[in-house]
PDB file of C-alpha atoms in Angstrom:
ATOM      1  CA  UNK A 298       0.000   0.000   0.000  1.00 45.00           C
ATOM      2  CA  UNK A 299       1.089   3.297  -0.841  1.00 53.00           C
ATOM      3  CA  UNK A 300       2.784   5.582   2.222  1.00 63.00           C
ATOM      4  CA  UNK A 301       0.139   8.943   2.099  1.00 66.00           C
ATOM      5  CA  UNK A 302       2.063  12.213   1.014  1.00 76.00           C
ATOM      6  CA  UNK A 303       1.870  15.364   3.792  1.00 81.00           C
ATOM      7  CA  UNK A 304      -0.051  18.123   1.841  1.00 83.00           C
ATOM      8  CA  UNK A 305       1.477  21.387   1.403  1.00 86.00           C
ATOM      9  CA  UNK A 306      -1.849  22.373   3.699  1.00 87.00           C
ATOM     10  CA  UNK A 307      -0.351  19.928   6.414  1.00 88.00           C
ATOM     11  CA  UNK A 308       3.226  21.348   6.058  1.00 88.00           C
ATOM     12  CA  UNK A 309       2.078  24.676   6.595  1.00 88.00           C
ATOM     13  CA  UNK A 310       0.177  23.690   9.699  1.00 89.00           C
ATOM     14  CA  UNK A 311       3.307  21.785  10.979  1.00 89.00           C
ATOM     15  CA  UNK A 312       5.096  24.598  10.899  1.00 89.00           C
ATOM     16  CA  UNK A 313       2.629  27.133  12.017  1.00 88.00           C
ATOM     17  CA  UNK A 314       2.319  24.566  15.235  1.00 87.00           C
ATOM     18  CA  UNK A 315       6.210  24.430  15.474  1.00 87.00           C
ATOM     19  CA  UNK A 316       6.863  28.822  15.179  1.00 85.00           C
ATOM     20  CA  UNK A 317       3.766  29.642  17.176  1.00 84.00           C
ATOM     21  CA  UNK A 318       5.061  31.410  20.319  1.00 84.00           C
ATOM     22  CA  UNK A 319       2.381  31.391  23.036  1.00 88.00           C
ATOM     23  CA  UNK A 320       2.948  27.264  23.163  1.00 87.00           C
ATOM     24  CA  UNK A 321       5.321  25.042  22.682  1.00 87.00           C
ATOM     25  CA  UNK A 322       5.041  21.745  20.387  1.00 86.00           C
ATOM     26  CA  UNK A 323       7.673  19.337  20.642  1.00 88.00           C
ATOM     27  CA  UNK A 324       7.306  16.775  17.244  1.00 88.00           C
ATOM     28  CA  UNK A 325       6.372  13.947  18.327  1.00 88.00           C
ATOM     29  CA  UNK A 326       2.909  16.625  19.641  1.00 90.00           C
ATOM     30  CA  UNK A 327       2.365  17.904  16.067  1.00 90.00           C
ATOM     31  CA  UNK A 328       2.162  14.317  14.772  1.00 89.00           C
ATOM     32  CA  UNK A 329      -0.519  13.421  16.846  1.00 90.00           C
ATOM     33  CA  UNK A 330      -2.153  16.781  15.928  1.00 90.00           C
ATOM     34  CA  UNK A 331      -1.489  15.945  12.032  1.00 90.00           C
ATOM     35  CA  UNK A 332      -3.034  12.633  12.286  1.00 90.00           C
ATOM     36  CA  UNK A 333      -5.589  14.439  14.249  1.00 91.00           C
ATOM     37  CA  UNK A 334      -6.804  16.941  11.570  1.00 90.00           C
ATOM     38  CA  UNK A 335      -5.551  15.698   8.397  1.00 88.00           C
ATOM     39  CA  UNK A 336      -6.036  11.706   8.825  1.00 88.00           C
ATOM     40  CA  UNK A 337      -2.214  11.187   8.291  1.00 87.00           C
ATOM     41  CA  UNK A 338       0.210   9.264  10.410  1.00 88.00           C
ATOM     42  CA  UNK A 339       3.533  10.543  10.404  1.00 88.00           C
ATOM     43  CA  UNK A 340       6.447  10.067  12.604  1.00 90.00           C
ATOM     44  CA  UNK A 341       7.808  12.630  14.510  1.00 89.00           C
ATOM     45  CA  UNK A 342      11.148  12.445  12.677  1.00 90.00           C
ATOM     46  CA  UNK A 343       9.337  13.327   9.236  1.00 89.00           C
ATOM     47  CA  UNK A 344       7.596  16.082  11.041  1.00 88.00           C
ATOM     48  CA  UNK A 345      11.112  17.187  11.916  1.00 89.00           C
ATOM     49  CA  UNK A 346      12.861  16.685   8.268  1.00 90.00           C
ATOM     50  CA  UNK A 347       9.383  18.987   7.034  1.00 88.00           C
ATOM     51  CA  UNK A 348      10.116  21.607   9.338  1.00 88.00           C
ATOM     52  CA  UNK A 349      13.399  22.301   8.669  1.00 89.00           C
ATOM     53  CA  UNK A 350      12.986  22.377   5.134  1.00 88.00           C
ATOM     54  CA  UNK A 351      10.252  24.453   5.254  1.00 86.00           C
ATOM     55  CA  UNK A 352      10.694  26.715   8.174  1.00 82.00           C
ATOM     56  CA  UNK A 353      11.266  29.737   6.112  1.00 81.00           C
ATOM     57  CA  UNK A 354       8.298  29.778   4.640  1.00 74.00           C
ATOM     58  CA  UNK A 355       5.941  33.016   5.608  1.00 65.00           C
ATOM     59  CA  UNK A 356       2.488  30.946   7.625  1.00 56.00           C
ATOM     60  CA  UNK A 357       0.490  34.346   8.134  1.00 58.00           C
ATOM     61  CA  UNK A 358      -0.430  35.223   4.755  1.00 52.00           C
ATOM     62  CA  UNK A 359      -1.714  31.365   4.335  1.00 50.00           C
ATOM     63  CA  UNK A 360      -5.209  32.706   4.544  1.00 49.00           C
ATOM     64  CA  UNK A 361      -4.999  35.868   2.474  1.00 51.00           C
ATOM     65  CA  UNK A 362      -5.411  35.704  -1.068  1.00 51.00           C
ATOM     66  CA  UNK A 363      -2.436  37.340  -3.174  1.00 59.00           C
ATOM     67  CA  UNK A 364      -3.948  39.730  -5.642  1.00 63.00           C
ATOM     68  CA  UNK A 365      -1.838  38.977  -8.838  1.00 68.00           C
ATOM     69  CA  UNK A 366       0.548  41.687 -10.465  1.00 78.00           C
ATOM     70  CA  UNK A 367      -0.466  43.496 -13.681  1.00 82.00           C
ATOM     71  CA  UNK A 368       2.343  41.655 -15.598  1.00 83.00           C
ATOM     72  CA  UNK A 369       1.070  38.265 -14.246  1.00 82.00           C
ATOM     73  CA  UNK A 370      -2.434  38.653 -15.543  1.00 84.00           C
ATOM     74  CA  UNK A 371      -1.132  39.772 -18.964  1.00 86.00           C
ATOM     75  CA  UNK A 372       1.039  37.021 -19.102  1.00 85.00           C
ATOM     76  CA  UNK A 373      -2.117  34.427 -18.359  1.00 85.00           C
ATOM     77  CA  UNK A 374      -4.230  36.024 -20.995  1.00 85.00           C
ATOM     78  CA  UNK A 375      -1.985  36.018 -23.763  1.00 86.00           C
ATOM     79  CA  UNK A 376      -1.286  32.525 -22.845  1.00 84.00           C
ATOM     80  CA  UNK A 377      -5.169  31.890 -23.028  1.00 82.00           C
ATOM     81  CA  UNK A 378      -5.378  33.626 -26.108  1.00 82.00           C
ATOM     82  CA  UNK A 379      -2.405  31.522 -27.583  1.00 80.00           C
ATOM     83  CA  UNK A 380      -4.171  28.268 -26.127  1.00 76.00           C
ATOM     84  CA  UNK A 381      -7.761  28.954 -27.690  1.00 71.00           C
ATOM     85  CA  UNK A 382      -8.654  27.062 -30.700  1.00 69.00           C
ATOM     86  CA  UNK A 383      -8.582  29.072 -33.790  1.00 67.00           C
ATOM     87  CA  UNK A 384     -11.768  28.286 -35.724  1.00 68.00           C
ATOM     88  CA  UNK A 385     -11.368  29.128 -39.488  1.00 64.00           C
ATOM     89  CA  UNK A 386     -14.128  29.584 -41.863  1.00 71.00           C
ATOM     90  CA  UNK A 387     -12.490  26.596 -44.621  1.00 74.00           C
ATOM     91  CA  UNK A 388     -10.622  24.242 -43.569  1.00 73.00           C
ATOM     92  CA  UNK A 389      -6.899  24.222 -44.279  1.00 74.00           C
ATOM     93  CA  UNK A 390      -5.986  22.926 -48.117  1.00 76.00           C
ATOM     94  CA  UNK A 391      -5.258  19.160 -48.198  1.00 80.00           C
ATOM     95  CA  UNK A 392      -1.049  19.224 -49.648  1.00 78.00           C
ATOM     96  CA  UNK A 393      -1.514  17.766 -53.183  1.00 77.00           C
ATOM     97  CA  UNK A 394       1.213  14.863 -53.947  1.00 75.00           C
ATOM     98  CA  UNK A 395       3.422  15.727 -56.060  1.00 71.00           C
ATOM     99  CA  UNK A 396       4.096  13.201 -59.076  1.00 66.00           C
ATOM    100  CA  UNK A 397       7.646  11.120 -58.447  1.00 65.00           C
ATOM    101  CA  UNK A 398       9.976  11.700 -61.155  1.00 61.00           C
ATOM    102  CA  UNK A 399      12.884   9.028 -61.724  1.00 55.00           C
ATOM    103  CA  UNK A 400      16.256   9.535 -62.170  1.00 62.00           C
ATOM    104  CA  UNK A 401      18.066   8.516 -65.070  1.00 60.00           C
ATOM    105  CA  UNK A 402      18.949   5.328 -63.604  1.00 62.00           C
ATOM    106  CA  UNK A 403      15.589   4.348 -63.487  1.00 67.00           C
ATOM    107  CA  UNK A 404      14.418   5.025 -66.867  1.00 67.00           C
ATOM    108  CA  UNK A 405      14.775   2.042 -69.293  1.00 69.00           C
ATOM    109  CA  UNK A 406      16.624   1.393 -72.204  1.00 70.00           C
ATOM    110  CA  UNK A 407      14.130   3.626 -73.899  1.00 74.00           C
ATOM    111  CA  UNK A 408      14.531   6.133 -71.643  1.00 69.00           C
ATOM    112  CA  UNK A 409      11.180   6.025 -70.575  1.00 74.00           C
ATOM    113  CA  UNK A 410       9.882   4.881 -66.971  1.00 73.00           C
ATOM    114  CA  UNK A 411       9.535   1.424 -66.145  1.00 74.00           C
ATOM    115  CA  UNK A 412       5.635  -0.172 -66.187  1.00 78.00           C
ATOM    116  CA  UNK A 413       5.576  -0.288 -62.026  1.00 76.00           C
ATOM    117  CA  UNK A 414       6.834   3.549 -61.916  1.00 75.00           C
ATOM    118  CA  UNK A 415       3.882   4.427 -64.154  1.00 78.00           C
ATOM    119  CA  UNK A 416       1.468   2.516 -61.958  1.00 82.00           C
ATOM    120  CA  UNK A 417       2.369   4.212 -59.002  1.00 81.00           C
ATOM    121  CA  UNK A 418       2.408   7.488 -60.401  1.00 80.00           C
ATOM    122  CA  UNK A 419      -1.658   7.017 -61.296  1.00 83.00           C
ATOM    123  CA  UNK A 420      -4.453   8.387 -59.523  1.00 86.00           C
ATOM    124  CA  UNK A 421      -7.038   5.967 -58.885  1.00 86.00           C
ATOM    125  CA  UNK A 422      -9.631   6.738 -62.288  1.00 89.00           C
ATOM    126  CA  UNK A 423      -6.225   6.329 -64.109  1.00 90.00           C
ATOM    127  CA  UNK A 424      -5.484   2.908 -62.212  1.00 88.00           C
ATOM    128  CA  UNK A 425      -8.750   1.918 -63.198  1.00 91.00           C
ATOM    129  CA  UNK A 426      -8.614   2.545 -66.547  1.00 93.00           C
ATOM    130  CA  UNK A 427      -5.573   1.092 -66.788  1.00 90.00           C
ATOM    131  CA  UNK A 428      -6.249  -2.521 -65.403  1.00 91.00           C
ATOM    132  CA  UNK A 429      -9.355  -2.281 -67.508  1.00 94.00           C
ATOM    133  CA  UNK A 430      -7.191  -1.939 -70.518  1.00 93.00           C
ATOM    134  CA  UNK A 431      -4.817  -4.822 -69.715  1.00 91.00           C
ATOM    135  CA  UNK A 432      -8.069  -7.444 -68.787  1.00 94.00           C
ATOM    136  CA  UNK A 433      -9.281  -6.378 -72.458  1.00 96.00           C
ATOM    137  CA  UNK A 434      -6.392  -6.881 -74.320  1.00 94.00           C
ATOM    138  CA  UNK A 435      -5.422 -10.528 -72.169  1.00 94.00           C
ATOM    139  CA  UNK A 436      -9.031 -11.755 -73.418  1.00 94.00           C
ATOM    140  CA  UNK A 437      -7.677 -10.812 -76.909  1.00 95.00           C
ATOM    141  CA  UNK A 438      -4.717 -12.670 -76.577  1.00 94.00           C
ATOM    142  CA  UNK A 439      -6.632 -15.293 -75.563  1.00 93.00           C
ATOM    143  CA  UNK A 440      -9.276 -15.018 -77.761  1.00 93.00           C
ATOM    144  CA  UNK A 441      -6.393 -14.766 -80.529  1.00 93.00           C
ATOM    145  CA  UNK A 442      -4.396 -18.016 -78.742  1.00 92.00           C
ATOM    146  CA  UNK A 443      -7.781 -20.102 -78.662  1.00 91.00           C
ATOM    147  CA  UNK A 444      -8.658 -19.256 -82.813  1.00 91.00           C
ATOM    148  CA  UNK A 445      -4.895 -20.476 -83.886  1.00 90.00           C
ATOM    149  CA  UNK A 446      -5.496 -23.748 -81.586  1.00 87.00           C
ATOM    150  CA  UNK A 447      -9.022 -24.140 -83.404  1.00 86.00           C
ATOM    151  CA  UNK A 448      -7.093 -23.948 -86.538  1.00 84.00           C
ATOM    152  CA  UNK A 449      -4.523 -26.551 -86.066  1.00 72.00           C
TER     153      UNK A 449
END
């Protein structure tokens, strides 16, 4: 099970307890207090080690509310502004593909681009076209192959 973390609420209080003048706490009396109000149990030498590291910090103006500084409210709404969604009225232009051109090394002895380089140049209607065109003329060849046997 997982040890429960003091608060930064609780750490204030500890050390509130620990600087307050009219009464003395020793640690081992702010733990019991701790578990007391917060539901925490910690050990008087963690009380201790959150003390000292936190002893400097100013416990009166825990209640008060800090107004913010000019600079820190500009700061907030220019970040808000940079953090709202833009909403344009047409959506952004899709990038259009550019066709690939070969290098010379890929061209045949022809110089022109291999079948598969054509293929994958085509846009789809093309493609379609194109295997529509190939079926046609492998039923002519077949057609054709089928006549000569019928001949011989």
């Amino acid at each position: 099970m997982a040890k429960k973390l003091l608060s930064k609420s609780a750490i204030k209080f500890i050390v509130a307890l620990r600087n307050d003048e009219t009464q003395c706490y020793s640690f081992s009396d702010i733990s019991k207090l701790v578990v007391d109000k917060f539901g925490v149990e910690v050990s008087w030498q963690t009380i201790a080690y959150h003390y000292k590291r936190n002893k400097d910090i100013d416990t009166s103006s825990l209640s008060q509310v800090k107004p913010k500084s000019k600079l820190a409210e500009l700061f907030e709404q220019r970040k808000a502004e940079k953090s709202a969604s833009q909403i344009t009225s047409q959506p952004a232009p899709k990038p259009i593909q550019k066709p690939y051109r070969p290098s010379n090394s890929l061209l045949d002895e022809n110089g022109e681009e291999p079948e598969w380089m054509k293929i994958a140049n085509m846009s789809v209607p093309e493609f379609k076209e194109y295997k529509a065109k190939k079926a046609a003329e492998k039923a002519a060849k077949k057609a054709e192959e089928a006549n000569q046997k019928l001949e011989n």
